[in-house]
Tab-separated table of C-alpha atoms and ligand atoms in Angstrom:
chain	number	residue	atom	x	y	z
E	5	MET	CA	27.992	-2.263	15.965
E	6	MET	CA	25.211	-0.358	14.141
E	7	LYS	CA	24.068	-1.977	10.919
E	8	SER	CA	24.660	-0.242	7.566
E	9	VAL	CA	21.308	0.243	5.877
E	10	GLY	CA	21.051	1.279	2.206
E	11	PHE	CA	17.949	3.226	1.158
E	12	ILE	CA	16.797	3.173	-2.449
E	13	GLY	CA	13.660	4.899	-3.743
E	14	TRP	CA	13.490	7.119	-0.649
E	15	ARG	CA	12.128	10.199	-2.531
E	16	GLY	CA	9.119	8.425	-4.071
E	17	MET	CA	5.691	8.222	-2.446
E	18	VAL	CA	6.365	5.123	-0.346
E	19	GLY	CA	9.993	6.020	0.332
E	20	SER	CA	9.236	9.495	1.634
E	21	VAL	CA	6.463	8.194	3.893
E	22	LEU	CA	8.924	5.573	5.172
E	23	LEU	CA	11.535	8.232	5.976
E	24	ASN	CA	8.950	10.373	7.784
E	25	ARG	CA	7.842	7.443	9.940
E	26	MET	CA	11.464	6.590	10.723
E	27	ARG	CA	12.104	10.221	11.741
E	28	GLU	CA	8.999	10.183	13.977
E	29	GLU	CA	10.105	6.949	15.676
E	30	ASN	CA	13.787	7.983	15.959
E	31	ASP	CA	14.764	4.854	14.032
E	32	PHE	CA	17.750	6.593	12.412
E	33	LEU	CA	19.520	6.727	15.780
E	34	LYS	CA	19.838	2.932	15.658
E	35	ILE	CA	21.333	2.506	12.159
E	36	ASN	CA	24.098	3.747	9.922
E	37	PRO	CA	22.056	4.986	6.892
E	38	HIS	CA	23.335	5.288	3.288
E	39	PHE	CA	21.240	6.917	0.574
E	40	PHE	CA	21.286	5.784	-3.058
E	41	SER	CA	19.600	7.079	-6.192
E	42	THR	CA	18.858	5.808	-9.681
E	43	SER	CA	18.736	9.336	-11.116
E	44	GLN	CA	20.399	11.870	-8.799
E	45	LEU	CA	23.894	10.445	-8.276
E	46	GLY	CA	26.156	12.878	-6.369
E	47	GLN	CA	23.321	15.243	-5.443
E	48	ASP	CA	22.086	15.987	-1.914
E	49	GLY	CA	20.003	13.347	-0.172
E	50	PRO	CA	17.452	13.763	2.608
E	51	ILE	CA	17.862	15.739	5.827
E	52	ILE	CA	17.855	13.458	8.872
E	53	ASN	CA	18.231	14.892	12.375
E	54	ASN	CA	19.340	18.223	10.854
E	55	ILE	CA	22.098	16.584	8.812
E	56	VAL	CA	21.990	16.743	5.001
E	57	PHE	CA	23.085	13.406	3.561
E	58	LYS	CA	25.279	14.658	0.729
E	59	ASN	CA	26.587	12.851	-2.317
E	60	LEU	CA	23.907	10.290	-3.176
E	61	LYS	CA	25.378	6.922	-4.087
E	62	ASP	CA	24.783	5.054	-7.339
E	63	ALA	CA	21.910	2.589	-6.820
E	64	TYR	CA	23.262	0.470	-9.710
E	65	ASN	CA	26.749	0.019	-8.208
E	66	ILE	CA	26.849	-3.581	-6.932
E	67	ASP	CA	30.135	-3.051	-5.055
E	68	LEU	CA	28.611	-0.203	-3.023
E	69	LEU	CA	25.389	-2.122	-2.415
E	70	LYS	CA	27.403	-5.124	-1.206
E	71	GLU	CA	28.731	-3.054	1.687
E	72	MET	CA	25.234	-2.843	3.199
E	73	ASP	CA	23.975	-5.197	5.923
E	74	ILE	CA	20.404	-4.365	4.947
E	75	ILE	CA	18.952	-2.820	1.796
E	76	ILE	CA	15.495	-1.327	1.841
E	77	THR	CA	14.079	-0.384	-1.540
E	78	CYS	CA	10.919	1.506	-2.433
E	79	GLN	CA	12.104	2.135	-5.992
E	80	GLY	CA	9.813	-0.263	-7.836
E	81	SER	CA	9.799	-3.516	-9.804
E	82	VAL	CA	12.087	-2.426	-12.636
E	83	TYR	CA	14.879	-1.667	-10.176
E	84	THR	CA	14.387	-4.909	-8.251
E	85	ASP	CA	14.345	-6.871	-11.523
E	86	THR	CA	17.616	-5.262	-12.581
E	87	ILE	CA	19.581	-5.443	-9.340
E	88	TYR	CA	18.350	-8.137	-6.947
E	89	SER	CA	19.612	-11.263	-8.691
E	90	LYS	CA	22.935	-9.611	-9.654
E	91	LEU	CA	23.485	-8.682	-6.028
E	92	ARG	CA	22.614	-12.160	-4.731
E	93	LYS	CA	24.835	-13.747	-7.423
E	94	SER	CA	27.702	-11.553	-6.208
E	95	ASN	CA	27.416	-13.523	-2.960
E	96	TRP	CA	25.838	-10.718	-0.928
E	97	LYS	CA	24.293	-12.271	2.197
E	98	GLY	CA	22.513	-9.205	3.544
E	99	TYR	CA	18.812	-8.644	4.154
E	100	TRP	CA	16.701	-7.206	1.331
E	101	ILE	CA	13.462	-5.399	2.211
E	102	ASP	CA	11.301	-4.383	-0.751
E	103	ALA	CA	8.047	-2.502	-1.466
E	104	ALA	CA	7.781	-3.798	-5.042
E	105	SER	CA	5.812	-6.897	-5.993
E	106	THR	CA	8.608	-8.607	-8.022
E	107	LEU	CA	9.866	-10.961	-5.310
E	108	ARG	CA	6.584	-11.678	-3.505
E	109	MET	CA	6.002	-14.954	-5.366
E	110	LYS	CA	9.466	-16.382	-4.717
E	111	ASN	CA	9.622	-19.381	-2.378
E	112	ASP	CA	12.535	-17.878	-0.463
E	113	SER	CA	10.777	-14.564	0.240
E	114	ILE	CA	8.330	-13.691	2.985
E	115	ILE	CA	5.532	-11.144	2.640
E	116	VAL	CA	5.652	-9.030	5.787
E	117	LEU	CA	2.766	-7.684	7.845
E	118	ASP	CA	3.837	-8.370	11.402
E	119	PRO	CA	0.549	-7.623	13.250
E	120	ILE	CA	-0.798	-10.500	11.126
E	121	ASN	CA	2.146	-12.826	10.536
E	122	LEU	CA	4.905	-12.136	13.092
E	123	LYS	CA	5.169	-15.881	13.777
E	124	VAL	CA	5.719	-16.597	10.063
E	125	ILE	CA	8.373	-13.846	9.906
E	126	LYS	CA	10.222	-15.118	12.981
E	127	LYS	CA	10.172	-18.700	11.710
E	128	ALA	CA	11.592	-17.481	8.390
E	129	LEU	CA	14.345	-15.502	10.122
E	130	ASN	CA	15.324	-18.575	12.129
E	131	SER	CA	15.489	-20.644	8.955
E	132	GLY	CA	17.830	-18.144	7.274
E	133	ILE	CA	15.423	-16.319	4.920
E	134	LYS	CA	16.943	-12.976	3.882
E	135	THR	CA	14.306	-11.448	1.576
E	136	PHE	CA	11.261	-9.670	3.006
E	137	VAL	CA	8.676	-7.989	0.829
E	138	GLY	CA	5.792	-5.671	1.665
E	139	SER	CA	2.397	-6.850	0.527
E	140	ASN	CA	-0.005	-5.360	-1.971
E	141	CYS	CA	-1.617	-2.313	-0.336
E	142	THR	CA	-5.254	-3.445	-0.420
E	143	VAL	CA	-4.254	-6.872	0.898
E	144	SER	CA	-2.427	-5.348	3.905
E	145	LEU	CA	-5.295	-2.992	4.647
E	146	MET	CA	-7.941	-5.722	4.372
E	147	LEU	CA	-5.937	-7.991	6.708
E	148	MET	CA	-5.380	-5.197	9.227
E	149	ALA	CA	-9.141	-4.548	9.210
E	150	LEU	CA	-10.312	-8.155	9.455
E	151	GLY	CA	-7.267	-9.804	11.078
E	152	GLY	CA	-9.318	-11.111	14.003
E	153	LEU	CA	-11.594	-13.127	11.731
E	154	PHE	CA	-8.623	-14.691	9.961
E	155	SER	CA	-6.786	-15.572	13.172
E	156	SER	CA	-10.017	-17.106	14.543
E	157	LYS	CA	-10.210	-19.137	11.303
E	158	LEU	CA	-13.768	-17.967	10.660
E	159	VAL	CA	-13.449	-16.872	7.029
E	160	GLU	CA	-14.740	-19.165	4.265
E	161	TRP	CA	-14.480	-16.645	1.435
E	162	ILE	CA	-14.286	-12.936	0.795
E	163	SER	CA	-15.474	-10.785	-2.099
E	164	VAL	CA	-13.921	-7.321	-2.298
E	165	SER	CA	-14.612	-4.180	-4.329
E	166	THR	CA	-11.839	-1.646	-3.977
E	167	TYR	CA	-11.813	2.131	-4.355
E	168	GLN	CA	-8.117	2.905	-4.770
E	169	ALA	CA	-6.422	6.294	-4.545
E	170	ALA	CA	-4.338	7.890	-7.301
E	171	SER	CA	-1.220	7.838	-5.107
E	172	GLY	CA	-1.324	4.032	-5.253
E	173	ALA	CA	0.093	4.436	-8.747
E	174	GLY	CA	2.983	6.712	-7.688
E	175	ALA	CA	4.020	10.357	-7.507
E	176	LYS	CA	3.603	11.182	-11.207
E	177	HIS	CA	0.013	9.935	-11.190
E	178	VAL	CA	-0.964	12.162	-8.260
E	179	ILE	CA	0.427	15.159	-10.087
E	180	GLU	CA	-1.528	14.184	-13.213
E	181	LEU	CA	-4.787	13.775	-11.282
E	182	LEU	CA	-4.351	17.270	-9.807
E	183	LYS	CA	-3.666	18.661	-13.294
E	184	GLN	CA	-6.860	16.991	-14.525
E	185	MET	CA	-8.818	18.476	-11.603
E	186	GLY	CA	-7.317	21.907	-12.324
E	187	ALA	CA	-8.228	21.659	-16.021
E	188	LEU	CA	-11.848	20.864	-15.122
E	189	TYR	CA	-12.054	23.723	-12.656
E	190	ASN	CA	-10.513	26.190	-15.100
E	191	ALA	CA	-13.061	25.192	-17.748
E	192	VAL	CA	-15.925	26.504	-15.585
E	193	SER	CA	-14.399	28.735	-12.926
E	194	LYS	CA	-16.124	31.884	-14.207
E	195	ASP	CA	-19.498	30.111	-14.402
E	196	LEU	CA	-19.087	28.839	-10.844
E	197	SER	CA	-18.599	32.336	-9.463
E	198	ASN	CA	-21.339	34.190	-11.354
E	199	ASN	CA	-24.199	31.867	-10.340
E	200	VAL	CA	-26.001	32.510	-13.646
E	201	CYS	CA	-24.912	29.597	-15.787
E	202	SER	CA	-27.234	26.561	-15.694
E	203	ILE	CA	-25.909	23.340	-14.155
E	204	LEU	CA	-26.456	21.483	-17.417
E	205	ASP	CA	-24.231	24.004	-19.230
E	206	ILE	CA	-21.550	23.593	-16.556
E	207	ILE	CA	-21.652	19.794	-16.873
E	208	LYS	CA	-21.517	20.110	-20.676
E	209	LYS	CA	-18.379	22.290	-20.517
E	210	VAL	CA	-16.705	19.972	-18.008
E	211	THR	CA	-17.552	16.893	-20.096
E	212	LYS	CA	-16.150	18.583	-23.197
E	213	LYS	CA	-12.932	19.304	-21.288
E	214	ILE	CA	-12.635	15.675	-20.134
E	215	GLN	CA	-12.923	14.548	-23.763
E	216	ASP	CA	-10.530	17.243	-25.030
E	217	ASP	CA	-7.307	16.022	-26.717
E	218	ASN	CA	-5.285	18.314	-24.423
E	219	PHE	CA	-6.591	16.781	-21.183
E	220	PRO	CA	-3.528	15.554	-19.171
E	221	LEU	CA	-3.407	11.786	-19.834
E	222	GLN	CA	0.274	10.923	-19.961
E	223	TYR	CA	0.272	8.456	-17.023
E	224	PHE	CA	-3.313	7.285	-16.475
E	225	SER	CA	-4.039	7.186	-20.259
E	226	VAL	CA	-7.704	8.031	-19.539
E	227	PRO	CA	-9.468	10.636	-17.366
E	228	LEU	CA	-9.598	9.898	-13.631
E	229	ALA	CA	-10.898	13.271	-12.397
E	230	GLY	CA	-14.644	13.259	-12.904
E	231	SER	CA	-14.457	9.549	-13.765
E	232	LEU	CA	-12.982	6.253	-12.507
E	233	ILE	CA	-10.860	3.440	-13.945
E	234	PRO	CA	-12.098	-0.116	-13.290
E	235	TRP	CA	-8.740	-1.748	-14.088
E	236	ILE	CA	-5.451	-1.670	-12.120
E	237	ASP	CA	-2.187	-3.313	-13.267
E	238	ILE	CA	-1.713	-5.809	-16.109
E	239	ASP	CA	-4.136	-8.336	-17.628
E	240	MET	CA	-3.734	-11.869	-16.186
E	241	LYS	CA	-5.722	-13.253	-19.167
E	242	THR	CA	-8.040	-15.031	-16.738
E	243	GLY	CA	-10.545	-12.189	-16.555
E	244	GLN	CA	-8.686	-10.729	-13.577
E	245	SER	CA	-6.268	-7.829	-13.417
E	246	ARG	CA	-2.992	-8.524	-11.617
E	247	GLU	CA	-4.128	-6.309	-8.739
E	248	GLU	CA	-7.179	-8.567	-8.348
E	249	TRP	CA	-5.099	-11.740	-8.609
E	250	LYS	CA	-2.827	-10.571	-5.785
E	251	GLY	CA	-5.728	-10.619	-3.302
E	252	GLN	CA	-5.942	-14.382	-2.916
E	253	PHE	CA	-2.298	-15.244	-3.563
E	254	GLU	CA	-0.783	-12.707	-1.166
E	255	THR	CA	-3.348	-13.135	1.608
E	256	ASN	CA	-2.722	-16.879	1.722
E	257	LYS	CA	1.047	-16.437	1.552
E	258	ILE	CA	0.994	-13.895	4.409
E	259	LEU	CA	-1.166	-16.202	6.529
E	260	ASP	CA	0.878	-19.265	5.490
E	261	SER	CA	-2.532	-20.948	4.982
E	262	LYS	CA	-2.730	-24.706	4.838
E	263	ASN	CA	-6.099	-24.454	3.026
E	264	GLN	CA	-6.477	-21.642	0.504
E	265	ILE	CA	-9.015	-19.006	1.540
E	266	ILE	CA	-10.921	-17.861	-1.525
E	267	ILE	CA	-10.646	-14.125	-2.170
E	268	ASP	CA	-12.110	-12.471	-5.221
E	269	GLU	CA	-11.708	-8.789	-6.019
E	270	THR	CA	-12.756	-6.064	-8.409
E	271	CYS	CA	-10.169	-3.296	-8.192
E	272	VAL	CA	-11.047	0.238	-9.200
E	273	ARG	CA	-8.976	3.430	-9.314
E	274	ILE	CA	-10.900	6.460	-8.069
E	275	SER	CA	-9.910	10.092	-7.701
E	276	SER	CA	-9.109	10.139	-4.005
E	277	ILE	CA	-5.556	11.375	-3.500
E	278	ARG	CA	-4.373	9.098	-0.710
E	279	CYS	CA	-6.020	6.117	1.079
E	280	HIS	CA	-7.697	3.052	-0.361
E	281	SER	CA	-11.225	2.003	0.586
E	282	GLN	CA	-12.758	-1.459	0.309
E	283	SER	CA	-16.280	-2.791	0.420
E	284	ILE	CA	-16.100	-6.403	1.575
E	285	LEU	CA	-18.625	-9.233	1.600
E	286	VAL	CA	-17.548	-12.075	3.893
E	287	LYS	CA	-18.851	-15.599	4.163
E	288	LEU	CA	-18.085	-17.069	7.571
E	289	ASN	CA	-17.898	-20.782	8.197
E	290	LYS	CA	-20.436	-20.469	10.992
E	291	ASN	CA	-23.227	-18.130	12.022
E	292	ILE	CA	-22.072	-15.699	14.697
E	293	SER	CA	-23.757	-12.531	15.919
E	294	LEU	CA	-22.853	-9.072	14.685
E	295	LYS	CA	-21.801	-8.123	18.219
E	296	ASN	CA	-19.411	-11.059	18.233
E	297	ILE	CA	-17.994	-10.118	14.816
E	298	GLU	CA	-17.515	-6.543	16.018
E	299	GLU	CA	-15.624	-7.711	19.138
E	300	ILE	CA	-13.374	-10.027	17.158
E	301	ILE	CA	-12.516	-7.208	14.738
E	302	ILE	CA	-11.882	-4.632	17.478
E	303	ASN	CA	-9.809	-6.906	19.686
E	304	HIS	CA	-7.342	-7.956	17.003
E	305	ASN	CA	-5.081	-4.914	16.889
E	306	LYS	CA	-4.842	-1.406	18.331
E	307	TRP	CA	-5.070	0.360	14.953
E	308	VAL	CA	-8.645	-0.749	14.175
E	309	ASP	CA	-11.188	1.977	14.899
E	310	PHE	CA	-14.676	0.491	14.842
E	311	VAL	CA	-17.215	2.917	13.323
E	312	PRO	CA	-20.828	2.245	14.331
E	313	ASN	CA	-23.127	1.818	11.337
E	314	ASN	CA	-24.848	5.228	11.400
E	315	ILE	CA	-24.779	8.144	8.970
E	316	GLU	CA	-23.038	10.691	11.136
E	317	GLU	CA	-20.079	8.567	12.242
E	318	THR	CA	-19.743	6.877	8.840
E	319	ILE	CA	-19.397	10.085	6.840
E	320	PHE	CA	-17.009	11.686	9.318
E	321	LYS	CA	-14.816	8.716	10.225
E	322	LEU	CA	-14.956	6.166	7.395
E	323	THR	CA	-13.429	8.151	4.524
E	324	PRO	CA	-10.026	8.708	2.909
E	325	SER	CA	-10.036	12.344	4.013
E	326	ALA	CA	-10.575	11.300	7.654
E	327	VAL	CA	-7.696	8.803	7.841
E	328	THR	CA	-5.116	10.189	5.450
E	329	GLY	CA	-1.656	10.333	7.003
E	330	THR	CA	-2.630	8.181	9.995
E	331	LEU	CA	-2.167	4.529	10.925
E	332	THR	CA	-5.822	4.202	11.920
E	333	ILE	CA	-7.862	1.519	10.162
E	334	PRO	CA	-11.534	2.460	10.471
E	335	VAL	CA	-13.917	-0.464	9.978
E	336	GLY	CA	-17.628	0.242	9.660
E	337	ARG	CA	-20.895	-0.276	7.759
E	338	LEU	CA	-20.964	-3.681	9.490
E	339	ARG	CA	-24.244	-5.469	8.821
E	340	LYS	CA	-25.544	-8.946	8.122
E	341	SER	CA	-26.216	-9.481	4.430
E	342	ASN	CA	-29.613	-10.313	2.961
E	343	ILE	CA	-27.933	-13.369	1.406
E	344	GLY	CA	-27.956	-15.309	4.689
E	345	ASP	CA	-26.858	-15.646	8.323
E	346	LYS	CA	-23.238	-16.530	7.617
E	347	TYR	CA	-22.744	-13.488	5.354
E	348	PHE	CA	-21.918	-9.956	6.411
E	349	SER	CA	-20.694	-6.832	4.704
E	350	VAL	CA	-18.241	-4.277	5.970
E	351	PHE	CA	-16.426	-1.185	4.677
E	352	THR	CA	-12.900	-0.191	5.557
E	353	VAL	CA	-10.418	2.560	4.696
E	354	GLY	CA	-6.695	2.815	5.268
E	355	ASP	CA	-3.686	4.867	4.271
E	356	GLN	CA	-2.103	2.685	1.612
E	357	LEU	CA	1.209	4.506	1.945
E	358	LEU	CA	1.402	3.680	5.670
E	359	TRP	CA	-0.025	0.245	6.573
E	360	GLY	CA	-0.370	-0.473	2.861
E	361	ALA	CA	3.326	0.052	2.110
E	362	ALA	CA	5.865	1.859	4.316
E	363	GLU	CA	4.902	0.790	7.842
E	364	PRO	CA	5.328	-3.005	7.460
E	365	LEU	CA	8.748	-2.340	5.862
E	366	ARG	CA	9.792	-0.010	8.679
E	367	ARG	CA	8.736	-2.583	11.269
E	368	MET	CA	10.631	-5.330	9.429
E	369	LEU	CA	13.740	-3.150	9.411
E	370	LYS	CA	13.330	-2.670	13.162
E	371	LEU	CA	13.166	-6.429	13.697
E	372	LEU	CA	16.373	-6.885	11.697
E	373	ILE	CA	18.208	-4.073	13.509
E	374	ASN	CA	17.595	-5.841	16.785
E	375	ILE	CA	18.870	-9.250	15.636
J	625	NAP	P1	7.009	6.589	-7.034
J	625	NAP	O1	6.350	7.619	-6.166
J	625	NAP	O2	6.763	6.662	-8.488
J	625	NAP	O3	8.589	6.632	-6.714
J	625	NAP	C1	9.503	5.718	-7.299
J	625	NAP	C2	10.736	6.488	-7.792
J	625	NAP	O4	10.381	7.350	-8.864
J	625	NAP	C3	11.372	7.414	-6.791
J	625	NAP	O5	12.142	6.697	-5.861
J	625	NAP	C4	12.212	8.300	-7.695
J	625	NAP	O6	13.437	7.609	-7.979
J	625	NAP	C5	11.393	8.371	-8.976
J	625	NAP	N1	10.681	9.657	-9.207
J	625	NAP	C6	10.500	10.193	-10.439
J	625	NAP	N2	9.789	11.331	-10.360
J	625	NAP	C7	9.518	11.549	-9.065
J	625	NAP	C8	8.836	12.590	-8.369
J	625	NAP	N3	8.262	13.634	-9.013
J	625	NAP	N4	8.735	12.508	-7.031
J	625	NAP	C9	9.254	11.457	-6.361
J	625	NAP	N5	9.930	10.452	-6.985
J	625	NAP	C10	10.063	10.476	-8.326
J	625	NAP	O7	6.571	5.122	-6.596
J	625	NAP	P2	5.862	4.613	-5.251
J	625	NAP	O8	4.405	4.839	-5.337
J	625	NAP	O9	6.595	5.158	-4.070
J	625	NAP	O10	6.067	3.043	-5.361
J	625	NAP	C11	7.320	2.410	-5.142
J	625	NAP	C12	7.113	0.903	-5.082
J	625	NAP	O11	6.228	0.585	-4.012
J	625	NAP	C13	6.446	0.333	-6.356
J	625	NAP	O12	6.978	-0.937	-6.623
J	625	NAP	C14	4.996	0.197	-5.966
J	625	NAP	O13	4.329	-0.801	-6.682
J	625	NAP	C15	5.129	-0.182	-4.482
J	625	NAP	N6	3.955	0.171	-3.690
J	625	NAP	C16	3.398	1.404	-3.830
J	625	NAP	C17	2.280	1.731	-3.054
J	625	NAP	C18	1.625	3.060	-3.197
J	625	NAP	O14	0.578	3.251	-2.564
J	625	NAP	N7	2.162	4.017	-3.949
J	625	NAP	C19	1.774	0.795	-2.142
J	625	NAP	C20	2.380	-0.461	-2.017
J	625	NAP	C21	3.490	-0.743	-2.790
J	625	NAP	P3	14.868	8.350	-8.127
J	625	NAP	O15	15.030	9.249	-6.935
J	625	NAP	O16	15.864	7.256	-8.166
J	625	NAP	O17	14.721	9.108	-9.409
């Protein structure tokens, strides 16, 4: 019998990317889907295989949720905080798949990224684990890029600087970034077309607009267009932001590491719309050649696209605009570091809504459907 799968948060950024991937892969033919909402109860849901799913169910109704074999939520931490423990306390024994970070730290949850940790997932399934959570987006993308080095146990430590897209913060933030961009353009649109105004005057007008009280700042609190924000998520009071803290914790949990691999990050929000980029310095535990490193990276998984370290291929292939909407993980700028033989640097980009969020959840759902 087909499993009943409840979808929550399906109209958000991650949820809509998840639904699109499931449509592309014909996953809906293998399940009995039910759509819930926190805000649009009774309204029309998504269109799947030309059928409109009418009458959205109440995502807060525990009795309705209990009827599901599997729940997959992309709604966010507040929802998970409110519902998950109530549902488990009601004796629901189904599988819970989640994009939010809330449950990642729990001992009885597994962080899923099957090209990296399928063995860990299968072991957990056999031991009766029922809660599976997607990882932080930069963590997933870093592991997809450098998975070969981790599985060969070559990594001593990693230092990461991230360049994270606005969509990593959700739908409302993307809309605000575009409003900010529009406000900047409108401030100088006439000057841009008449070719008379000096560049310094244009910059002055744009800067004035950025500092204007009416600049759209409801969600980011500060300008992102024409600027950047070197802080993502809450303060851990250790000097790190929570986004930075997740790097080491989640990587080691995904890998089920016996010895902690040190990972240190500086996470920065930039004004790209979709796709996170990362500049990574790696210390290996032995000196191996660049050619060898390249082969290990390429051979790990079919989504890695190795970009030779030259200008032309780098600027056309190793950017958010080149990979947006695809599962490709370009890895490039590979070079040995001046620091020493065991150190190399590398740059990678990936669509944080696909491998960074929706795709590992979709693949986990597929594993569960086939149980
Ligand atoms: P989001 O786009 O803000 O969507 C979350 C919910 O917001 C939707 O399900 C919808 O709920 C509501 N919503 C309100 N206004 C909306 C609008 N204009 N368009 C669409 N939805 C709107 O959040 P998200 O980025 O998908 O993130 C969901 C969870 O995944 C979060 O826990 C996040 O931390 C995690 N995550 C996100 C990313 C990422 O790159 N964005 C990556 C990894 C993990 P109702 O329909 O019930 O109103």
